[in-house]
mmCIF file of C-alpha atoms (C1' of nucleotides) in Angstrom:
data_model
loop_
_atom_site.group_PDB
_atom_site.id
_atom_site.type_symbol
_atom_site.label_atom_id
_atom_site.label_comp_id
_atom_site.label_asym_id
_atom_site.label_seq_id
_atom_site.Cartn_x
_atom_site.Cartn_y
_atom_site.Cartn_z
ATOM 1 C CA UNK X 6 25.028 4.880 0.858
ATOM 2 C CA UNK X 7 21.910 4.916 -1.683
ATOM 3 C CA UNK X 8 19.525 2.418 -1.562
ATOM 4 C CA UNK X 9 16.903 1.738 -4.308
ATOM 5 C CA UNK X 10 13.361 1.106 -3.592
ATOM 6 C CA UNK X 11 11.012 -0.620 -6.192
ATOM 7 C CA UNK X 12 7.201 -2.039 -6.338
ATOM 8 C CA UNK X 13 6.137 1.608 -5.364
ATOM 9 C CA UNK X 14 2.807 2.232 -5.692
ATOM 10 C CA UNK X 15 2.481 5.178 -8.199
ATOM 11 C CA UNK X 16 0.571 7.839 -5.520
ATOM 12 C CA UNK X 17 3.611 7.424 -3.846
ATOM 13 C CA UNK X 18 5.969 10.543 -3.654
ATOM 14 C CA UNK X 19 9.770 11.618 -3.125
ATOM 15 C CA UNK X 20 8.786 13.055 0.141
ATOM 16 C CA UNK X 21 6.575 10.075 1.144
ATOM 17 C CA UNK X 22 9.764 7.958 0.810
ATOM 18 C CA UNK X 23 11.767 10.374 2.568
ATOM 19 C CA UNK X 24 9.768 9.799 5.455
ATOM 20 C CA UNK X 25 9.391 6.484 5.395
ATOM 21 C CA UNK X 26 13.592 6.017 5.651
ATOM 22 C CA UNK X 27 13.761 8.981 8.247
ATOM 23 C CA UNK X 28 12.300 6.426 10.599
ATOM 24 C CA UNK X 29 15.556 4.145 10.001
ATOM 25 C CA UNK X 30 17.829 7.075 10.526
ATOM 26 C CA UNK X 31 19.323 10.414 8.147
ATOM 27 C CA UNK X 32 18.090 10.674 5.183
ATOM 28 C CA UNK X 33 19.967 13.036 2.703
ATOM 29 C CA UNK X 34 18.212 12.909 -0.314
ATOM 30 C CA UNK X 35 14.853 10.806 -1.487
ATOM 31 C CA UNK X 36 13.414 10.792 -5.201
ATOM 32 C CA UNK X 37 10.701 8.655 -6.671
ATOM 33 C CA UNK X 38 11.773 8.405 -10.696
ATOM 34 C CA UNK X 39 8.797 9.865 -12.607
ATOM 35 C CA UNK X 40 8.834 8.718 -16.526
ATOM 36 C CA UNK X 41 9.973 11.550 -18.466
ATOM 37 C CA UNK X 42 7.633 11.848 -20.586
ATOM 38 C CA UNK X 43 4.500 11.168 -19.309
ATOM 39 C CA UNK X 44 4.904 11.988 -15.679
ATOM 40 C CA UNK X 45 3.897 9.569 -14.070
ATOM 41 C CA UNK X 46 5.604 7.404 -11.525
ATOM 42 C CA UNK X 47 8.209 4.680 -12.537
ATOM 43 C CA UNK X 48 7.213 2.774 -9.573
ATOM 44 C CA UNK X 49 10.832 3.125 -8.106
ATOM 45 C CA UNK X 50 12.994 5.443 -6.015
ATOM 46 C CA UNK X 51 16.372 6.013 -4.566
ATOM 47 C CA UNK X 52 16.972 7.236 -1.074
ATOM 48 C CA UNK X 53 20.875 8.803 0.173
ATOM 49 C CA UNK X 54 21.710 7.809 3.805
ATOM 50 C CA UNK X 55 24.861 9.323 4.581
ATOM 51 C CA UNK X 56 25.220 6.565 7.816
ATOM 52 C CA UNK X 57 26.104 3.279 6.681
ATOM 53 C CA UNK X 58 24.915 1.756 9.585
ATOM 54 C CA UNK X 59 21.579 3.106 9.314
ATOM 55 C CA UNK X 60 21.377 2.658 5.384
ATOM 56 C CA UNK X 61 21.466 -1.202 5.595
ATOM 57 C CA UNK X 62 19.732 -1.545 8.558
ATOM 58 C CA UNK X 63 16.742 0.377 6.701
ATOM 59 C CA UNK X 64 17.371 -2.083 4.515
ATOM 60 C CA UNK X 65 16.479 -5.200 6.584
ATOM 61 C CA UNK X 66 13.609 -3.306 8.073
ATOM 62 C CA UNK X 67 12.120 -1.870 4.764
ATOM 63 C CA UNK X 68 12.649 -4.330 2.592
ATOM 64 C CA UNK X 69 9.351 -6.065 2.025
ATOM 65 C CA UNK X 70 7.587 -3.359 3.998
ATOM 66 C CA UNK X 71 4.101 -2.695 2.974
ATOM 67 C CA UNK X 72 3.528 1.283 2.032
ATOM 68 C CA UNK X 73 -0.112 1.619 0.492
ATOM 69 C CA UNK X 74 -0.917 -1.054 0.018
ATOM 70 C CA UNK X 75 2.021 -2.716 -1.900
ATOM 71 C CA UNK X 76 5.179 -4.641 -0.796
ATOM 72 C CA UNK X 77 8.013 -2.165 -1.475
ATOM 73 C CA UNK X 78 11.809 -3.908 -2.011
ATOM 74 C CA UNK X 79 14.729 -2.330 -0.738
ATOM 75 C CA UNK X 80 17.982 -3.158 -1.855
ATOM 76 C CA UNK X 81 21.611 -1.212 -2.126
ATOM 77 C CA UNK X 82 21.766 0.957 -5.416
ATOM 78 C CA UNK X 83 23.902 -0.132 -8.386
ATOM 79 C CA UNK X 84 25.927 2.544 -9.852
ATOM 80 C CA UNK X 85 23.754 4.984 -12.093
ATOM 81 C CA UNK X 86 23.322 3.515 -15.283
ATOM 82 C "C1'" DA C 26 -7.278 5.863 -10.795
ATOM 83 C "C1'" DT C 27 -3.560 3.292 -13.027
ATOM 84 C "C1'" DT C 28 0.517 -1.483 -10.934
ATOM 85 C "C1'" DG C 29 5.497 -3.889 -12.528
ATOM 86 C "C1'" DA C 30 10.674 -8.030 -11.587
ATOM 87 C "C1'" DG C 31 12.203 -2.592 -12.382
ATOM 88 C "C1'" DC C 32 18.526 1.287 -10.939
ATOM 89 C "C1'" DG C 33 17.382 8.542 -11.376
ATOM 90 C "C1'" DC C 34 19.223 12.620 -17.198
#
DNA sequence: ATTGAGCGC
Protein backbone atom coordinates (compact mmCIF):
# COMPACT_ATOMS: atom_id res chain seq x y z
CA UNK A 1 0.00 0.00 0.00
CA UNK A 2 1.63 3.64 -0.56
CA UNK A 3 0.70 6.29 1.45
CA UNK A 4 1.46 10.00 0.69
CA UNK A 5 2.73 12.35 3.21
CA UNK A 6 2.45 16.21 2.74
CA UNK A 7 3.18 19.58 4.92
CA UNK A 8 6.85 18.24 5.17
CA UNK A 9 9.09 20.51 6.36
CA UNK A 10 11.79 20.94 3.61
CA UNK A 11 15.06 19.63 5.97
CA UNK A 12 13.14 16.70 5.96
CA UNK A 13 14.62 13.63 4.04
CA UNK A 14 13.60 10.20 2.29
CA UNK A 15 15.33 8.41 5.03
CA UNK A 16 13.90 10.65 7.81
CA UNK A 17 10.45 9.48 6.59
CA UNK A 18 11.50 6.05 6.33
CA UNK A 19 12.03 6.04 9.85
CA UNK A 20 9.37 7.73 10.96
CA UNK A 21 6.82 4.83 9.23
CA UNK A 22 9.28 1.98 10.41
CA UNK A 23 7.83 2.73 13.81
CA UNK A 24 4.20 1.74 12.38
CA UNK A 25 5.56 -1.39 10.83
CA UNK A 26 7.67 -2.48 7.17
CA UNK A 27 8.52 -0.03 5.27
CA UNK A 28 9.60 -0.92 1.62
CA UNK A 29 10.39 2.10 0.05
CA UNK A 30 10.30 6.02 1.36
CA UNK A 31 11.03 9.17 -0.97
CA UNK A 32 10.58 12.82 -0.21
CA UNK A 33 9.82 14.47 -3.96
CA UNK A 34 12.60 17.05 -4.49
CA UNK A 35 11.60 19.75 -7.38
CA UNK A 36 13.45 18.88 -10.36
CA UNK A 37 14.90 21.61 -11.03
CA UNK A 38 15.92 23.37 -8.24
CA UNK A 39 16.41 20.66 -5.71
CA UNK A 40 14.85 21.46 -3.19
CA UNK A 41 12.11 19.71 -1.31
CA UNK A 42 8.44 19.60 -2.63
CA UNK A 43 7.31 19.40 0.85
CA UNK A 44 5.76 15.87 0.17
CA UNK A 45 6.64 12.17 0.14
CA UNK A 46 5.41 8.73 -0.51
CA UNK A 47 6.15 5.79 1.70
CA UNK A 48 5.50 1.67 0.34
CA UNK A 49 4.21 -0.58 3.19
CA UNK A 50 3.90 -3.88 1.83
CA UNK A 51 1.34 -4.83 5.11
CA UNK A 52 -1.93 -3.42 4.71
CA UNK A 53 -2.64 -3.61 8.12
CA UNK A 54 0.23 -1.68 9.15
CA UNK A 55 -0.05 0.91 6.16
CA UNK A 56 -3.41 2.34 7.42
CA UNK A 57 -2.82 2.01 10.80
CA UNK A 58 0.36 4.37 10.19
CA UNK A 59 -2.07 6.21 8.81
CA UNK A 60 -4.30 6.96 11.85
CA UNK A 61 -1.20 7.34 13.94
CA UNK A 62 0.80 9.68 11.54
CA UNK A 63 -1.59 11.58 10.22
CA UNK A 64 -1.39 14.96 11.89
CA UNK A 65 1.83 13.93 13.58
CA UNK A 66 4.19 16.70 14.27
CA UNK A 67 7.90 15.97 12.61
CA UNK A 68 10.05 19.27 13.05
CA UNK A 69 8.17 21.23 13.84
CA UNK A 70 5.24 20.96 11.30
CA UNK A 71 1.97 18.91 11.22
CA UNK A 72 2.65 16.27 8.54
CA UNK A 73 -0.79 14.64 6.74
CA UNK A 74 -0.93 11.19 5.88
CA UNK A 75 -3.30 9.89 3.60
CA UNK A 76 -3.48 6.67 1.02
CA UNK A 77 -1.70 7.54 -2.39
CA UNK A 78 -3.72 8.19 -5.55
CA UNK A 79 -2.46 6.49 -8.54
CA UNK A 80 0.75 8.28 -10.01
CA UNK A 81 -0.29 11.03 -11.99
C1' DA B 1 17.38 29.01 6.09
C1' DT B 2 13.27 28.75 3.18
C1' DT B 3 7.08 26.68 4.28
C1' DG B 4 2.46 25.10 1.22
C1' DA B 5 -3.74 22.65 0.65
C1' DG B 6 0.15 19.75 -2.34
C1' DC B 7 0.25 12.85 -5.41
C1' DG B 8 7.07 10.86 -7.33
C1' DC B 9 9.64 11.19 -14.20
Amino acid sequence: MKLFVARLDYGVTSDALRTVFEDFGTVNAANVINDRDTGQSRGFGFVEMPNQEEAMSAIHEADGMELRGRNIVVKEAEDRR
